[in-house]
Amino acid sequence: MGAIRSRVEGQESFVLQLHPFRETSLVAEVFSRTHGRLALVARGARRPHSALRGLLMEFRPLALSWFGAGEVKTLARAEWMGGHAPLAGRGLLFGYYLNELLLRLMPREAPHPELFDHYAHALDELARSGAAEGALRRFELRMLRSLGWGLTLDREALTEEAVRPRCEYAFVIERGVVPLAGAGAGAAAVSGEALLAMAREDFSDPRTLSEGKALMRQVLGHYLGERPLNTRRVFMELSEL
Amino acid sequence: MPSLLDELIEALRCLPGVGPRSAQRMAYYLMQRERAGASRLARALVRALEGLHHCERCNTFTEGGVCERCASGRRDATQLCVVETPADLNMMEQTHAYNGLYYAIMGRISPLEGVGPRELNLERLLARACDGVVSEVILATNFTNEGEATAHYLGELLRLRGLKVSRIARGLPVGGELEHTDIGTIAQALIERRPLEGA
């Protein structure tokens, strides 16, 4: 009975990362809409004629079925769901960046359906538009909110006063927005205008994009800790060639 | 300290697809039934490690500085086909549909694993493609996300250097029927459909 009860059928999911496992299998780190992040063993997925070959790929929505009670479950079936434009070119690197953020910051087996929808939306934006960096920043903001680390960007931290577009501010981790004058030495300046645009998730202005990038790097760096992101390093090296 | 047998089993596990049980089976087999073969294997490994190097031109393995294929005057040196591995290169050769030269990257860009241009030494490929003789580079990396990312970046870098760049086509297999083809392949074939050239 136990095995039958722990069987989960046809859950909308994305593969975040694949690792080779044993002689012919794979372990897939997946993000499922209803079950959050979990690890699935795909038995025989590396055999030459496995039905899973070419199916278990990142960035495409799959309906996954699995069973098992332990930390690592067993994949029973995977079906192509379609409807998403595939990532291409630079968008692929950006997609891997989103995956690495989720792998590093999202704990296993905690459902985050709204974060799942943000992720699916971000992939769609990356596949369809050239304004990809805005999609990354929007996803970062929404991810932090979904994980309980949401940023308040349109009000000052202590006074609760509304941020004014023509003033200069700084962002202090775990406090929030403070006037630049009172932020202490070394704090990076960010304009009120960019903060307000970010609060609206509007990255159409190039200034918002560049100030937003610096701010998000500071905030994410705090949660990611010492270990740098692999995707960021590879991306930088590619742009230097 | 591990016994000689344990050490052999552990050493055999470095082979792809060999877990502890297969390694144990191999070790017993070699020691019990195939001692001559084991000795030959040991010698061949040592000699290969000493004698095999990456070909200066195509990066696959060769005993000299340049492999036979790259040294042959009968290949079309204006075409360079980029593949991920020597196994991929052999598949391309079996088609008998290509007479140019090759470059094997020995991997692919894997952003999550931190494998990028430095680990793959892509500068070497760029230098090889810019030898002044190559005019077209054919990108034959895999149609996985990592293979696609690799092709995209190589394509941009090579085009910037004035080379003509093409990507092998993808779609239904030869003799393929829609009814029996996986949906992802059909979806991609639709996205990448091409106009029929009128006669």
Coordinates of C-alpha atoms in Angstrom, one line a residue:
Chain A
M1 CA 0.0 0.0 0.0
G2 CA 2.8 2.4 0.9
A3 CA 4.3 2.4 -2.5
I4 CA 0.9 3.0 -4.1
R5 CA 0.1 5.9 -1.8
S6 CA 3.4 7.6 -2.4
R7 CA 2.9 7.6 -6.1
V8 CA 2.5 11.0 -7.7
E9 CA 1.1 11.4 -11.2
G10 CA 1.6 13.8 -14.0
Q11 CA 3.0 16.9 -12.2
E12 CA 4.0 19.9 -14.2
S13 CA 7.7 20.2 -13.7
F14 CA 11.0 21.6 -15.0
V15 CA 14.4 19.8 -14.9
L16 CA 16.9 22.1 -13.2
Q17 CA 20.0 19.9 -13.5
L18 CA 20.9 16.4 -14.6
H19 CA 23.7 14.3 -13.1
P20 CA 24.9 10.9 -14.4
F21 CA 24.1 8.2 -11.9
R22 CA 25.4 4.6 -11.8
E23 CA 26.0 2.9 -15.1
T24 CA 23.0 3.9 -17.2
S25 CA 20.9 6.3 -15.0
L26 CA 20.5 9.9 -14.3
V27 CA 19.5 11.9 -11.2
A28 CA 17.3 14.9 -12.2
E29 CA 17.0 17.8 -9.9
V30 CA 13.5 18.9 -10.8
F31 CA 11.2 21.8 -9.8
S32 CA 7.6 20.7 -9.7
R33 CA 4.7 23.1 -9.4
T34 CA 3.1 21.2 -6.5
H35 CA 6.0 19.5 -4.8
G36 CA 8.8 22.1 -5.1
R37 CA 12.3 21.0 -5.7
L38 CA 13.1 17.3 -5.6
A39 CA 15.6 14.7 -6.8
L40 CA 14.4 11.9 -9.1
V41 CA 16.4 8.9 -10.3
A42 CA 15.7 8.2 -14.0
R43 CA 16.5 4.6 -14.3
G44 CA 18.2 3.6 -17.6
A45 CA 17.8 7.1 -19.0
R46 CA 21.3 6.9 -20.4
R47 CA 20.8 3.7 -22.4
P48 CA 21.0 4.3 -26.2
H49 CA 17.3 3.6 -26.8
S50 CA 15.8 4.9 -23.6
A51 CA 12.4 6.7 -24.1
L52 CA 13.7 9.3 -21.8
R53 CA 16.7 10.2 -24.0
G54 CA 16.1 13.7 -25.5
L55 CA 13.1 14.1 -23.2
L56 CA 14.6 14.9 -19.9
M57 CA 16.0 18.3 -20.7
E58 CA 16.2 21.6 -18.9
F59 CA 13.8 24.5 -19.8
R60 CA 10.9 22.6 -21.2
P61 CA 7.7 21.8 -19.2
L62 CA 7.3 18.1 -18.6
A63 CA 4.5 16.1 -16.9
L64 CA 6.4 13.9 -14.4
S65 CA 5.2 10.9 -12.4
W66 CA 7.3 9.4 -9.6
F67 CA 7.1 7.2 -6.6
G68 CA 9.1 6.4 -3.5
A69 CA 9.3 7.5 0.1
G70 CA 13.0 8.4 0.5
E71 CA 14.8 11.6 -0.2
V72 CA 15.5 10.6 -3.7
K73 CA 12.4 9.4 -5.6
T74 CA 12.1 7.2 -8.7
L75 CA 10.9 8.7 -11.9
A76 CA 8.1 6.6 -13.4
R77 CA 7.1 8.5 -16.5
A78 CA 7.9 11.7 -18.3
E79 CA 5.7 13.4 -20.9
W80 CA 6.4 16.4 -23.1
M81 CA 3.9 19.2 -22.3
G82 CA 4.9 21.7 -25.0
G83 CA 3.6 25.2 -25.3
H84 CA 6.9 26.8 -24.4
A85 CA 9.2 28.3 -27.0
P86 CA 12.6 26.8 -26.6
L87 CA 15.5 28.9 -25.2
A88 CA 18.2 29.7 -27.7
G89 CA 21.6 31.4 -27.9
R90 CA 22.3 33.7 -25.0
G91 CA 18.9 32.9 -23.5
L92 CA 20.3 29.4 -22.7
L93 CA 23.0 30.8 -20.5
F94 CA 20.4 33.1 -18.7
G95 CA 18.3 30.0 -18.2
Y96 CA 21.1 28.2 -16.6
Y97 CA 21.6 31.2 -14.3
L98 CA 18.0 31.0 -13.1
N99 CA 18.5 27.2 -12.5
E100 CA 21.6 27.8 -10.5
L101 CA 19.8 30.5 -8.3
L102 CA 17.0 28.0 -7.6
L103 CA 19.4 25.1 -6.9
R104 CA 21.4 27.3 -4.5
L105 CA 18.5 29.1 -2.7
M106 CA 15.4 27.0 -2.8
P107 CA 15.3 24.2 -0.2
R108 CA 14.1 20.7 -1.3
E109 CA 10.5 19.5 -1.0
A110 CA 8.9 22.8 0.0
P111 CA 6.2 23.6 -2.5
H112 CA 6.5 27.1 -4.2
P113 CA 3.7 27.1 -6.8
E114 CA 3.9 30.9 -7.3
L115 CA 7.7 30.8 -7.7
F116 CA 7.2 28.0 -10.2
D117 CA 4.9 30.3 -12.2
H118 CA 7.4 33.1 -12.0
Y119 CA 10.1 30.7 -13.3
A120 CA 7.9 29.5 -16.2
H121 CA 7.1 33.1 -17.0
A122 CA 10.8 34.1 -16.9
L123 CA 11.7 31.2 -19.3
D124 CA 9.0 32.4 -21.6
E125 CA 10.3 35.9 -21.6
L126 CA 13.8 34.7 -22.2
A127 CA 12.6 32.7 -25.2
R128 CA 10.5 35.4 -26.7
S129 CA 12.1 38.8 -26.1
G130 CA 15.5 40.4 -26.6
A131 CA 15.1 42.4 -23.4
A132 CA 16.4 39.4 -21.5
E133 CA 18.2 41.2 -18.6
G134 CA 14.9 42.7 -17.4
A135 CA 13.4 39.3 -17.2
L136 CA 16.3 38.1 -15.0
R137 CA 15.9 41.1 -12.6
R138 CA 12.1 40.5 -12.4
F139 CA 12.7 36.9 -11.6
E140 CA 15.2 37.7 -8.9
L141 CA 12.8 40.1 -7.2
R142 CA 9.9 37.6 -7.4
M143 CA 12.1 34.7 -6.3
L144 CA 13.3 36.6 -3.2
R145 CA 9.6 37.5 -2.4
S146 CA 8.5 33.8 -2.8
L147 CA 11.3 32.6 -0.6
G148 CA 10.4 35.1 2.2
W149 CA 13.1 37.6 1.5
G150 CA 11.1 40.2 -0.3
L151 CA 12.6 43.7 -0.7
T152 CA 10.7 46.9 0.1
L153 CA 12.0 49.3 -2.5
D154 CA 9.4 52.2 -2.5
R155 CA 9.7 53.1 1.2
E156 CA 12.5 54.0 3.5
A157 CA 13.4 51.4 6.1
L158 CA 13.0 53.3 9.4
T159 CA 10.7 56.2 8.6
E160 CA 8.4 54.3 6.2
E161 CA 8.5 57.5 4.1
A162 CA 7.9 57.1 0.4
V163 CA 11.0 57.0 -1.7
R164 CA 11.3 60.2 -3.8
P165 CA 12.4 59.9 -7.4
R166 CA 14.9 62.7 -7.4
C167 CA 16.8 61.6 -4.2
E168 CA 19.8 59.3 -3.9
Y169 CA 19.6 56.2 -1.6
A170 CA 21.5 53.2 -0.6
F171 CA 20.3 49.6 0.1
V172 CA 21.4 48.0 3.4
I173 CA 21.0 44.3 3.7
E174 CA 18.3 43.2 6.1
R175 CA 17.3 46.8 6.7
G176 CA 16.3 48.2 3.4
V177 CA 16.4 51.6 1.7
V178 CA 18.1 54.4 3.5
P179 CA 19.0 57.9 2.4
L180 CA 22.5 57.8 0.9
A181 CA 23.8 60.5 3.3
G182 CA 23.1 58.3 6.3
A183 CA 24.2 55.0 4.8
G184 CA 27.8 55.1 5.9
A185 CA 31.0 54.9 3.8
G186 CA 31.1 52.3 0.9
A187 CA 27.4 52.0 0.4
A188 CA 26.5 51.9 -3.3
A189 CA 24.2 54.7 -4.4
V190 CA 20.9 53.9 -6.1
S191 CA 18.6 56.6 -7.4
G192 CA 15.0 56.9 -6.1
E193 CA 13.8 56.7 -9.7
A194 CA 15.4 53.3 -10.2
L195 CA 14.1 52.0 -6.8
L196 CA 10.5 53.1 -7.7
A197 CA 10.8 51.5 -11.2
M198 CA 12.1 48.2 -9.6
A199 CA 9.3 48.2 -7.1
R200 CA 6.9 48.3 -10.2
E201 CA 9.2 45.6 -11.8
D202 CA 9.7 48.0 -14.7
F203 CA 13.1 47.6 -16.2
S204 CA 12.5 49.4 -19.5
D205 CA 14.9 52.2 -18.5
P206 CA 18.6 51.3 -19.1
R207 CA 19.5 53.2 -15.8
T208 CA 17.1 51.0 -13.8
L209 CA 18.7 48.0 -15.5
S210 CA 22.2 48.9 -14.5
E211 CA 21.5 50.1 -11.0
G212 CA 19.1 47.2 -10.5
K213 CA 21.8 44.7 -11.5
A214 CA 24.2 46.1 -9.0
L215 CA 21.6 46.1 -6.2
M216 CA 20.4 42.6 -7.0
R217 CA 24.0 41.3 -7.0
Q218 CA 24.6 42.8 -3.6
V219 CA 21.4 41.3 -2.2
L220 CA 21.8 37.9 -3.8
G221 CA 25.5 37.8 -2.7
H222 CA 24.3 38.0 0.8
Y223 CA 22.0 35.0 0.5
L224 CA 24.4 33.0 -1.7
G225 CA 27.4 33.4 0.6
E226 CA 31.0 32.9 -0.3
R227 CA 30.8 30.4 -3.1
P228 CA 30.5 32.3 -6.5
L229 CA 27.9 31.3 -9.1
N230 CA 29.4 29.0 -11.8
T231 CA 27.0 30.4 -14.5
R232 CA 28.1 33.9 -13.8
R233 CA 31.8 33.0 -14.1
V234 CA 31.3 31.1 -17.4
F235 CA 29.2 34.0 -18.8
M236 CA 31.9 36.5 -17.9
E237 CA 34.6 34.4 -19.5
L238 CA 32.5 34.0 -22.7
S239 CA 32.0 37.8 -23.0
E240 CA 35.8 38.3 -22.7
L241 CA 36.7 36.1 -25.6
Chain B
M1 CA 46.0 -0.1 3.8
P2 CA 43.8 -1.5 1.0
S3 CA 44.8 -5.0 -0.3
L4 CA 46.0 -5.3 -3.9
L5 CA 42.7 -6.7 -4.9
D6 CA 40.8 -3.8 -3.3
E7 CA 43.1 -1.4 -5.1
L8 CA 42.5 -3.0 -8.4
I9 CA 38.7 -3.0 -7.9
E10 CA 38.8 0.7 -6.9
A11 CA 41.0 1.5 -10.0
L12 CA 38.6 -0.2 -12.4
R13 CA 35.8 2.0 -11.2
C14 CA 37.3 4.9 -13.0
L15 CA 35.9 3.4 -16.2
P16 CA 32.6 4.9 -17.5
G17 CA 29.6 3.0 -16.4
V18 CA 31.5 0.7 -14.0
G19 CA 30.1 0.5 -10.5
P20 CA 31.5 -1.5 -7.5
R21 CA 29.9 -4.8 -8.6
S22 CA 31.1 -4.7 -12.2
A23 CA 34.5 -3.6 -11.0
Q24 CA 34.7 -6.6 -8.7
R25 CA 33.6 -8.9 -11.5
M26 CA 36.2 -7.5 -13.8
A27 CA 39.0 -7.8 -11.2
Y28 CA 38.2 -11.5 -10.5
Y29 CA 37.9 -12.3 -14.2
L30 CA 41.3 -10.7 -15.0
M31 CA 43.1 -12.3 -12.1
Q32 CA 41.6 -15.7 -12.5
R33 CA 40.9 -16.3 -16.2
E34 CA 42.7 -13.7 -18.2
R35 CA 46.1 -13.1 -16.7
A36 CA 47.7 -12.7 -20.1
G37 CA 45.0 -10.2 -21.2
A38 CA 45.5 -8.3 -17.9
S39 CA 49.2 -8.0 -18.4
R40 CA 48.6 -6.8 -22.0
L41 CA 46.1 -4.3 -20.8
A42 CA 48.5 -3.0 -18.2
R43 CA 51.3 -2.5 -20.8
A44 CA 49.0 -1.0 -23.3
L45 CA 47.7 1.5 -20.8
V46 CA 51.2 2.6 -19.8
R47 CA 52.3 2.9 -23.4
A48 CA 49.2 4.9 -24.4
L49 CA 49.6 7.3 -21.5
E50 CA 53.2 7.9 -22.5
G51 CA 52.7 7.9 -26.3
L52 CA 49.3 9.6 -27.0
H53 CA 48.9 13.3 -27.3
H54 CA 46.3 15.7 -28.5
C55 CA 46.8 16.4 -32.2
E56 CA 48.0 20.0 -32.7
R57 CA 45.4 20.6 -35.3
C58 CA 42.2 18.7 -34.4
N59 CA 42.7 18.0 -30.7
T60 CA 41.9 14.3 -30.9
F61 CA 44.5 11.7 -29.9
T62 CA 47.5 10.9 -31.9
E63 CA 51.0 9.6 -31.4
G64 CA 52.9 12.3 -33.3
G65 CA 52.3 16.0 -33.3
V66 CA 49.7 16.0 -36.1
C67 CA 47.3 13.1 -36.7
E68 CA 47.0 11.2 -40.0
R69 CA 43.8 12.8 -41.0
C70 CA 45.0 16.4 -40.5
A71 CA 48.3 15.6 -42.3
S72 CA 46.6 14.0 -45.3
G73 CA 46.6 16.2 -48.3
R74 CA 43.4 14.7 -49.6
R75 CA 41.0 16.4 -47.2
D76 CA 39.4 19.8 -47.9
A77 CA 41.3 22.1 -45.5
T78 CA 38.8 25.0 -46.1
Q79 CA 36.1 23.2 -44.1
L80 CA 36.4 22.6 -40.3
C81 CA 33.8 20.6 -38.5
V82 CA 33.6 21.1 -34.7
V83 CA 32.4 18.1 -32.6
E84 CA 32.3 17.5 -28.9
T85 CA 34.1 14.2 -28.7
P86 CA 36.3 11.8 -30.7
A87 CA 33.2 9.4 -30.7
D88 CA 31.2 12.1 -32.4
L89 CA 34.0 12.6 -34.9
N90 CA 33.9 8.9 -35.8
M91 CA 30.2 9.1 -36.4
M92 CA 30.7 12.0 -38.8
E93 CA 33.4 10.0 -40.6
Q94 CA 31.0 7.1 -41.0
T95 CA 28.6 9.2 -43.0
H96 CA 31.2 9.5 -45.9
A97 CA 29.4 12.7 -46.5
Y98 CA 32.2 15.0 -45.4
N99 CA 35.7 15.4 -46.6
G100 CA 36.9 18.4 -44.6
L101 CA 38.9 18.5 -41.3
Y102 CA 37.7 18.4 -37.7
Y103 CA 38.2 19.9 -34.3
A104 CA 37.1 18.0 -31.2
I105 CA 36.4 20.3 -28.2
M106 CA 36.6 17.4 -25.8
G107 CA 33.5 18.6 -23.9
R108 CA 30.9 21.3 -24.1
I109 CA 30.1 24.5 -22.2
S110 CA 28.4 23.3 -18.9
P111 CA 27.4 26.5 -17.1
L112 CA 26.1 24.8 -14.0
E113 CA 29.2 22.6 -13.6
G114 CA 31.4 25.7 -14.2
V115 CA 32.9 24.3 -17.5
G116 CA 33.5 27.3 -19.7
P117 CA 35.9 28.6 -22.4
R118 CA 38.9 28.3 -20.0
E119 CA 38.3 24.7 -19.1
L120 CA 37.7 23.8 -22.8
N121 CA 40.6 25.9 -24.1
L122 CA 38.4 27.5 -26.7
E123 CA 41.1 30.0 -27.6
R124 CA 42.9 27.1 -29.2
L125 CA 39.9 26.3 -31.4
L126 CA 39.6 29.9 -32.4
A127 CA 43.3 30.0 -33.4
R128 CA 42.9 26.8 -35.4
A129 CA 39.9 28.1 -37.3
C130 CA 41.7 31.4 -38.0
D131 CA 44.7 29.7 -39.8
G132 CA 43.8 31.6 -43.0
V133 CA 42.9 28.4 -44.9
V134 CA 39.6 27.5 -43.2
S135 CA 36.7 29.4 -44.7
E136 CA 33.7 27.5 -43.3
V137 CA 33.2 26.2 -39.8
I138 CA 30.4 23.5 -39.4
L139 CA 29.2 23.3 -35.8
A140 CA 28.2 19.7 -35.0
T141 CA 27.9 19.9 -31.3
N142 CA 25.0 17.9 -29.8
F143 CA 21.4 19.2 -29.8
T144 CA 21.3 19.3 -26.0
N145 CA 20.9 22.6 -24.2
E146 CA 24.7 22.6 -23.5
G147 CA 25.6 21.6 -27.0
E148 CA 23.3 24.4 -28.3
A149 CA 24.8 27.0 -26.0
T150 CA 28.3 25.9 -27.1
A151 CA 27.3 26.2 -30.8
H152 CA 25.8 29.6 -30.2
Y153 CA 28.9 31.1 -28.6
L154 CA 31.3 29.5 -31.0
G155 CA 29.2 30.7 -33.9
E156 CA 29.3 34.3 -32.6
L157 CA 33.1 34.2 -31.9
L158 CA 33.9 32.7 -35.3
R159 CA 31.6 35.0 -37.3
L160 CA 33.3 38.0 -35.6
R161 CA 36.5 36.7 -37.0
G162 CA 35.1 36.7 -40.5
L163 CA 34.4 33.0 -41.0
K164 CA 31.3 31.5 -42.6
V165 CA 29.6 29.4 -39.9
S166 CA 26.9 26.8 -40.3
R167 CA 25.1 24.4 -37.9
I168 CA 24.2 20.8 -38.8
A169 CA 20.4 20.6 -39.3
R170 CA 18.0 18.9 -37.0
G171 CA 14.5 17.5 -37.5
L172 CA 12.9 14.1 -38.3
P173 CA 15.3 11.2 -38.8
V174 CA 15.9 9.8 -42.3
G175 CA 13.0 7.5 -43.0
G176 CA 11.1 9.0 -40.0
E177 CA 7.3 8.9 -39.8
L178 CA 5.5 11.6 -37.8
E179 CA 3.3 9.0 -36.1
H180 CA 6.3 7.3 -34.6
T181 CA 8.5 10.4 -33.8
D182 CA 8.8 12.0 -30.4
I183 CA 6.7 15.2 -29.9
G184 CA 9.7 17.4 -29.0
T185 CA 11.4 16.6 -32.2
I186 CA 8.3 17.3 -34.2
A187 CA 7.8 20.6 -32.4
Q188 CA 11.4 21.6 -33.1
A189 CA 11.1 20.6 -36.8
L190 CA 8.0 22.9 -37.0
I191 CA 9.9 25.8 -35.5
E192 CA 12.9 25.2 -37.8
R193 CA 10.8 24.5 -41.0
R194 CA 12.3 25.8 -44.2
P195 CA 10.7 27.1 -47.4
L196 CA 10.6 24.6 -50.2
E197 CA 12.9 25.7 -53.0
G198 CA 10.8 25.9 -56.2
A199 CA 12.1 24.0 -59.1

